[in-house]
Short mmCIF file of C-alpha atoms and ligand atoms in Angstrom, two decimals:
data_model
loop_
_atom_site.label_atom_id
_atom_site.label_comp_id
_atom_site.label_asym_id
_atom_site.label_seq_id
_atom_site.Cartn_x
_atom_site.Cartn_y
_atom_site.Cartn_z
CA MET A 1455 50.30 160.76 105.45
CA GLU A 1456 53.15 158.39 106.10
CA LEU A 1457 55.43 157.68 109.02
CA THR A 1458 58.97 157.52 107.73
CA ILE A 1459 61.74 156.04 109.81
CA GLU A 1460 65.21 156.58 108.43
CA LYS A 1461 68.35 154.79 109.69
CA LEU A 1462 67.28 154.83 113.32
CA SER A 1463 69.85 153.43 115.75
CA LYS A 1464 69.93 153.02 119.50
CA ARG A 1465 72.54 151.49 121.78
CA TYR A 1466 71.80 151.20 125.51
CA PRO A 1467 74.52 152.13 128.04
CA ASN A 1468 74.97 148.39 128.80
CA GLY A 1469 76.17 147.89 125.21
CA VAL A 1470 72.99 146.31 123.76
CA GLN A 1471 72.43 147.53 120.20
CA ALA A 1472 68.63 147.59 120.35
CA LEU A 1473 68.11 149.28 116.96
CA SER A 1474 70.48 149.20 114.03
CA ASP A 1475 69.82 151.42 110.99
CA VAL A 1476 66.07 150.77 111.04
CA THR A 1477 64.43 152.18 107.92
CA LEU A 1478 60.66 151.76 107.46
CA ARG A 1479 57.84 153.38 105.51
CA ILE A 1480 54.59 153.06 107.42
CA PRO A 1481 51.44 154.12 105.52
CA THR A 1482 48.03 154.80 107.06
CA GLY A 1483 46.03 151.77 108.21
CA LEU A 1484 47.15 148.93 110.41
CA PHE A 1485 50.86 148.16 110.22
CA GLY A 1486 52.25 145.07 111.95
CA LEU A 1487 55.67 145.16 113.56
CA LEU A 1488 56.58 141.57 114.21
CA GLY A 1489 59.60 140.19 116.02
CA PRO A 1490 60.64 137.85 118.81
CA ASN A 1491 61.09 139.06 122.37
CA GLY A 1492 64.12 141.28 122.62
CA ALA A 1493 64.04 142.21 118.90
CA GLY A 1494 63.83 145.95 119.63
CA LYS A 1495 60.12 146.55 119.06
CA SER A 1496 59.44 148.38 122.33
CA THR A 1497 62.57 150.47 121.91
CA LEU A 1498 61.29 151.52 118.48
CA MET A 1499 57.74 152.16 119.78
CA ARG A 1500 58.96 154.20 122.75
CA THR A 1501 61.21 156.26 120.49
CA ILE A 1502 58.35 157.08 118.11
CA ALA A 1503 56.13 157.84 121.13
CA THR A 1504 58.75 160.47 122.21
CA LEU A 1505 59.51 158.62 125.45
CA GLN A 1506 63.16 157.95 124.75
CA GLU A 1507 65.96 159.25 122.55
CA ALA A 1508 67.60 157.53 119.60
CA ASP A 1509 71.34 157.87 118.98
CA SER A 1510 70.94 158.68 115.29
CA GLY A 1511 68.44 158.63 112.46
CA SER A 1512 65.16 160.40 111.83
CA VAL A 1513 61.42 159.86 112.15
CA THR A 1514 58.88 162.02 110.33
CA LEU A 1515 55.11 161.94 110.17
CA GLY A 1516 54.07 163.98 107.16
CA ASP A 1517 55.84 167.31 107.81
CA LEU A 1518 56.35 166.63 111.50
CA ASP A 1519 59.84 165.89 112.82
CA VAL A 1520 58.87 163.29 115.43
CA LEU A 1521 62.21 163.22 117.26
CA ARG A 1522 62.45 167.02 117.64
CA ASP A 1523 58.88 168.31 117.78
CA LYS A 1524 57.87 166.18 120.75
CA ASN A 1525 55.00 168.31 122.02
CA ALA A 1526 53.34 168.40 118.62
CA VAL A 1527 53.67 164.61 118.39
CA ARG A 1528 52.13 164.11 121.83
CA ARG A 1529 49.05 166.06 120.75
CA ILE A 1530 48.34 163.66 117.89
CA LEU A 1531 49.57 160.44 119.50
CA GLY A 1532 47.59 157.61 121.08
CA TYR A 1533 49.78 155.09 122.88
CA LEU A 1534 49.02 151.78 124.54
CA PRO A 1535 52.32 150.75 126.14
CA GLN A 1536 53.40 147.18 126.84
CA GLU A 1537 53.21 147.74 130.58
CA PHE A 1538 49.99 149.62 131.09
CA GLY A 1539 49.54 150.59 134.72
CA LEU A 1540 45.98 151.23 135.91
CA TYR A 1541 44.72 152.65 139.16
CA PRO A 1542 42.81 149.63 140.48
CA LYS A 1543 40.50 151.58 142.78
CA VAL A 1544 39.38 154.11 140.19
CA THR A 1545 36.43 153.45 137.88
CA ALA A 1546 36.88 153.29 134.12
CA PHE A 1547 34.73 156.38 133.68
CA HIS A 1548 36.71 158.50 136.14
CA LEU A 1549 40.13 157.53 134.84
CA LEU A 1550 39.13 158.11 131.23
CA ASP A 1551 37.56 161.44 132.19
CA HIS A 1552 40.75 162.44 133.98
CA LEU A 1553 42.96 161.40 131.05
CA ALA A 1554 40.69 163.31 128.65
CA SER A 1555 41.03 166.46 130.72
CA LEU A 1556 44.84 166.03 130.73
CA LYS A 1557 44.65 165.79 126.94
CA GLY A 1558 42.98 169.21 126.92
CA ILE A 1559 39.33 168.28 126.43
CA THR A 1560 38.10 170.86 128.89
CA PRO A 1561 34.42 171.72 128.63
CA ARG A 1562 33.00 169.21 131.09
CA ARG A 1563 29.87 168.33 129.25
CA HIS A 1564 31.71 167.79 125.98
CA ARG A 1565 34.29 165.67 127.80
CA ARG A 1566 31.57 163.49 129.26
CA GLU A 1567 30.20 162.88 125.77
CA VAL A 1568 33.65 162.01 124.43
CA VAL A 1569 34.33 159.63 127.33
CA ASN A 1570 30.98 157.89 127.06
CA ALA A 1571 31.35 157.49 123.29
CA LEU A 1572 34.78 155.92 123.77
CA LEU A 1573 33.48 153.57 126.45
CA GLN A 1574 30.73 152.51 124.10
CA LYS A 1575 33.17 152.00 121.27
CA VAL A 1576 35.28 149.58 123.32
CA ASN A 1577 32.20 147.91 124.77
CA LEU A 1578 32.82 148.94 128.39
CA TYR A 1579 29.95 151.38 128.77
CA ASP A 1580 27.84 149.02 130.88
CA VAL A 1581 30.72 148.46 133.30
CA ARG A 1582 32.02 152.03 133.29
CA HIS A 1583 31.35 152.52 137.01
CA GLN A 1584 33.24 149.41 138.04
CA ARG A 1585 36.71 149.72 139.48
CA LEU A 1586 39.48 148.95 137.02
CA GLY A 1587 40.95 146.44 139.47
CA SER A 1588 37.92 144.20 138.86
CA TYR A 1589 38.45 144.14 135.06
CA SER A 1590 39.69 141.04 133.19
CA GLY A 1591 42.84 141.21 131.04
CA GLY A 1592 40.78 141.76 127.90
CA MET A 1593 38.71 144.51 129.49
CA LYS A 1594 41.89 146.26 130.66
CA GLN A 1595 43.32 146.13 127.13
CA ARG A 1596 40.07 147.52 125.71
CA PHE A 1597 40.25 150.29 128.28
CA GLY A 1598 43.83 150.83 127.11
CA ILE A 1599 42.57 151.34 123.56
CA ALA A 1600 39.88 153.76 124.78
CA GLN A 1601 42.52 155.94 126.45
CA ALA A 1602 44.73 155.72 123.35
CA LEU A 1603 41.84 157.00 121.22
CA ILE A 1604 41.18 160.14 123.29
CA GLY A 1605 41.34 163.28 121.16
CA ASP A 1606 41.23 161.57 117.73
CA PRO A 1607 44.93 160.74 117.39
CA ARG A 1608 46.51 160.51 113.93
CA LEU A 1609 49.25 158.16 115.10
CA ILE A 1610 48.38 155.17 117.30
CA ILE A 1611 50.91 152.79 118.77
CA VAL A 1612 49.87 149.55 120.48
CA ASP A 1613 52.68 147.50 122.00
CA GLU A 1614 52.07 143.74 122.48
CA PRO A 1615 48.33 144.18 123.07
CA THR A 1616 47.13 140.58 122.81
CA ALA A 1617 49.78 138.81 124.88
CA GLY A 1618 47.93 137.06 127.69
CA LEU A 1619 44.43 137.46 126.22
CA ASP A 1620 42.20 134.42 125.79
CA PRO A 1621 41.04 133.63 122.20
CA GLU A 1622 37.67 135.34 122.56
CA GLU A 1623 39.15 138.49 124.04
CA ARG A 1624 41.77 138.46 121.30
CA VAL A 1625 39.11 138.39 118.57
CA ARG A 1626 37.28 141.25 120.27
CA PHE A 1627 40.48 143.23 120.49
CA HIS A 1628 41.26 142.53 116.82
CA ASN A 1629 37.80 143.76 115.80
CA LEU A 1630 38.37 146.93 117.76
CA LEU A 1631 41.72 147.58 116.09
CA GLY A 1632 40.14 146.85 112.71
CA GLU A 1633 37.58 149.60 113.32
CA ILE A 1634 40.16 152.35 113.75
CA GLY A 1635 40.05 154.52 110.64
CA GLU A 1636 42.06 153.95 107.52
CA GLN A 1637 43.27 157.56 107.70
CA VAL A 1638 45.26 156.96 110.86
CA VAL A 1639 48.72 155.38 111.14
CA VAL A 1640 48.29 152.45 113.53
CA ILE A 1641 51.35 150.44 114.52
CA LEU A 1642 50.70 147.10 116.13
CA SER A 1643 53.81 145.67 117.71
CA THR A 1644 53.62 141.97 118.52
CA HIS A 1645 55.48 138.68 118.68
CA ILE A 1646 52.29 136.82 117.66
CA VAL A 1647 52.32 136.07 113.93
CA GLU A 1648 48.53 135.56 113.71
CA ASP A 1649 47.90 139.08 115.03
CA VAL A 1650 49.61 140.40 111.92
CA SER A 1651 48.34 137.87 109.36
CA GLU A 1652 44.75 138.45 110.47
CA LEU A 1653 44.84 142.24 110.63
CA CYS A 1654 47.58 144.00 108.72
CA ARG A 1655 48.01 144.81 105.07
CA GLN A 1656 51.56 146.02 105.60
CA MET A 1657 54.16 144.76 108.01
CA ALA A 1658 57.80 144.47 108.92
CA ILE A 1659 59.78 141.82 110.74
CA ILE A 1660 62.47 143.04 113.08
CA HIS A 1661 65.16 140.83 114.58
CA ARG A 1662 68.14 141.81 116.73
CA GLY A 1663 67.44 145.47 116.04
CA LYS A 1664 67.37 145.09 112.25
CA VAL A 1665 64.54 145.04 109.72
CA VAL A 1666 64.77 141.60 108.08
CA ALA A 1667 61.61 141.75 105.92
CA GLN A 1668 58.88 144.23 105.08
CA GLY A 1669 55.86 144.42 102.80
CA ASP A 1670 52.38 142.97 102.31
CA PRO A 1671 52.08 139.77 104.43
CA ASN A 1672 50.28 137.86 101.66
CA ARG A 1673 52.81 138.83 99.05
CA LEU A 1674 55.71 137.95 101.32
CA ALA A 1675 54.15 134.52 101.82
CA ASP A 1676 53.56 134.15 98.05
CA GLU A 1677 57.25 134.78 97.45
CA LEU A 1678 57.96 131.48 99.16
CA ASN A 1679 55.57 129.57 96.87
CA GLY A 1680 56.89 126.14 95.93
CA ARG A 1681 59.77 126.34 98.40
CA VAL A 1682 58.15 125.34 101.68
CA TRP A 1683 58.16 121.58 102.21
CA SER A 1684 56.48 119.65 104.94
CA LYS A 1685 56.87 116.20 106.43
CA THR A 1686 55.76 114.36 109.54
CA VAL A 1687 58.74 112.86 111.33
CA VAL A 1688 59.61 111.04 114.50
CA LYS A 1689 61.58 113.07 117.00
CA GLN A 1690 64.82 111.15 116.50
CA GLU A 1691 64.97 112.24 112.87
CA LEU A 1692 65.07 115.92 113.76
CA PRO A 1693 68.79 116.46 114.51
CA GLN A 1694 69.84 115.02 111.17
CA LEU A 1695 67.21 117.05 109.34
CA GLN A 1696 68.31 120.19 111.11
CA ALA A 1697 71.91 119.53 110.12
CA SER A 1698 71.11 118.96 106.45
CA CYS A 1699 68.18 121.33 105.73
CA GLN A 1700 66.91 124.83 106.44
CA VAL A 1701 64.29 123.85 108.99
CA LEU A 1702 61.77 126.68 109.40
CA SER A 1703 59.71 125.20 112.19
CA THR A 1704 58.80 122.02 114.00
CA HIS A 1705 55.50 121.63 115.75
CA LEU A 1706 53.56 118.87 117.36
CA ARG A 1707 50.29 117.89 115.72
CA THR A 1708 48.28 115.14 117.43
CA GLY A 1709 51.40 113.71 118.99
CA ARG A 1710 53.52 113.77 115.82
CA THR A 1711 56.13 116.28 114.76
CA VAL A 1712 55.47 118.24 111.58
CA VAL A 1713 58.47 120.02 110.10
CA HIS A 1714 58.55 122.82 107.58
CA VAL A 1715 61.69 123.15 105.51
CA LEU A 1716 62.75 125.90 103.09
CA ALA A 1717 64.37 124.56 99.92
CA ASP A 1718 64.27 125.12 96.16
CA SER A 1719 63.51 121.43 95.62
CA PRO A 1720 62.19 118.72 97.96
CA PRO A 1721 64.91 117.44 100.32
CA ASP A 1722 63.65 113.94 99.48
CA SER A 1723 60.58 112.36 97.92
CA SER A 1724 58.79 112.03 101.26
CA PHE A 1725 58.33 115.82 101.55
CA GLU A 1726 55.23 117.56 100.25
CA THR A 1727 54.99 121.14 99.16
CA VAL A 1728 52.67 123.31 101.26
CA GLU A 1729 51.15 126.72 100.79
CA PRO A 1730 53.46 129.16 102.58
CA GLU A 1731 52.07 131.07 105.53
CA LEU A 1732 53.28 134.20 107.26
CA LYS A 1733 54.79 131.94 109.93
CA ASP A 1734 57.11 130.47 107.31
CA VAL A 1735 58.12 133.97 106.21
CA TYR A 1736 58.73 134.92 109.82
CA PHE A 1737 60.96 131.94 110.58
CA ALA A 1738 62.84 132.27 107.30
CA ALA A 1739 63.49 135.93 108.07
CA ILE A 1740 64.60 135.55 111.68
CA ARG A 1741 66.72 132.49 110.95
CA GLY A 1742 68.40 134.40 108.12
CA PHE A 1743 67.83 131.65 105.56
CA THR A 1744 69.46 132.73 102.36
CA PRO A 1745 66.94 131.96 99.62
CA ALA A 1746 64.19 133.64 101.57
CA LYS A 1747 66.37 136.57 102.52
CA VAL A 1748 67.38 137.34 98.95
CA GLU A 1749 63.74 137.38 97.87
CA LEU A 1750 62.51 139.32 100.87
CA ALA A 1751 65.09 142.03 100.51
CA SER A 1752 64.30 142.61 96.82
P1 LIG B 737 61.10 143.84 122.30
O1 LIG B 737 60.11 144.90 122.60
O2 LIG B 737 61.13 143.44 120.87
O3 LIG B 737 60.97 142.65 123.22
P2 LIG B 737 63.05 145.67 123.48
O4 LIG B 737 63.06 146.92 122.68
O5 LIG B 737 62.31 145.69 124.78
O6 LIG B 737 62.57 144.44 122.57
O7 LIG B 737 64.55 145.25 123.79
C1 LIG B 737 65.57 145.17 122.79
C2 LIG B 737 66.88 144.84 123.47
O8 LIG B 737 67.30 145.95 124.27
C3 LIG B 737 66.82 143.65 124.41
O9 LIG B 737 68.05 142.97 124.34
C4 LIG B 737 66.63 144.27 125.77
O10 LIG B 737 67.18 143.46 126.80
C5 LIG B 737 67.45 145.56 125.63
N1 LIG B 737 66.89 146.68 126.45
C6 LIG B 737 65.63 147.16 126.43
N2 LIG B 737 65.50 148.21 127.27
C7 LIG B 737 66.73 148.40 127.83
C8 LIG B 737 67.25 149.33 128.77
N3 LIG B 737 66.49 150.30 129.30
N4 LIG B 737 68.56 149.21 129.13
C9 LIG B 737 69.33 148.25 128.60
N5 LIG B 737 68.92 147.34 127.69
C10 LIG B 737 67.62 147.40 127.31
#
């Protein structure tokens, strides 16, 4: 089963074109949707989750018309929204039990089994009787995944799940996402490149409402082989470099500035070629650098 998004567009009443002819094929497994803040990711996620309307275009999951058949979609959807409100005074067990009953899991004993199994899966079973208000950020996100998994969904959407998590919680959350079956379409929307490079075999980069790259993250990085050049510079050199080269990124490493540049040949003999990473692909795509763009679009 595949989620197919065809020429999806959305303009908000304030004139912002949040999505512009977005076309994506999303197979089963973990799919990364990467883009900077404001790129249109949440608009796309909310549209697929039947929470808002698009202006034009289509979304289908297998035979299901996602934009029209909203009730059918809701039955098979698990959604962890960007802003996930919890009732702070309610315990994890009670809220999950309540959400499971809303999802139609009615025999009480069966529901209890489902809820306990989910709490075990996300490693919150031992703290299931604690109030959600006492949970850390990582625990709340794991609870969010538990509620998204109620009723064995076939389509799971997680919107910016690791923003604000500490490294250990992030790893835990990644492991949890990695355990969701290969038969399910899981869309992970994020602005964190490592979330995608560590987890996803397929991905897309979206920028200003448009898809600017899509494919296998490793292959996309390979396509830049031999064209990413690196050099350590002093800060004062940066403006001139930026004026003369396609600078992908600049970052501080032990007090010095390391630049990555995209070019078919070294800008000068002091540059060294480096193995391209997904970060380089990401910056090439969102900066619209021509050599990268031509390759990525092909
Ligand atoms: P992302 O999730 O990638 O950060 P969003 O989908 O939230 O991006 O936003 C895409 C663009 O649409 C942004 O410019 C944002 O300000 C704008 N936007 C989002 N929601 C609304 C809304 N309800 N009304 C008007 N503009 C919106």
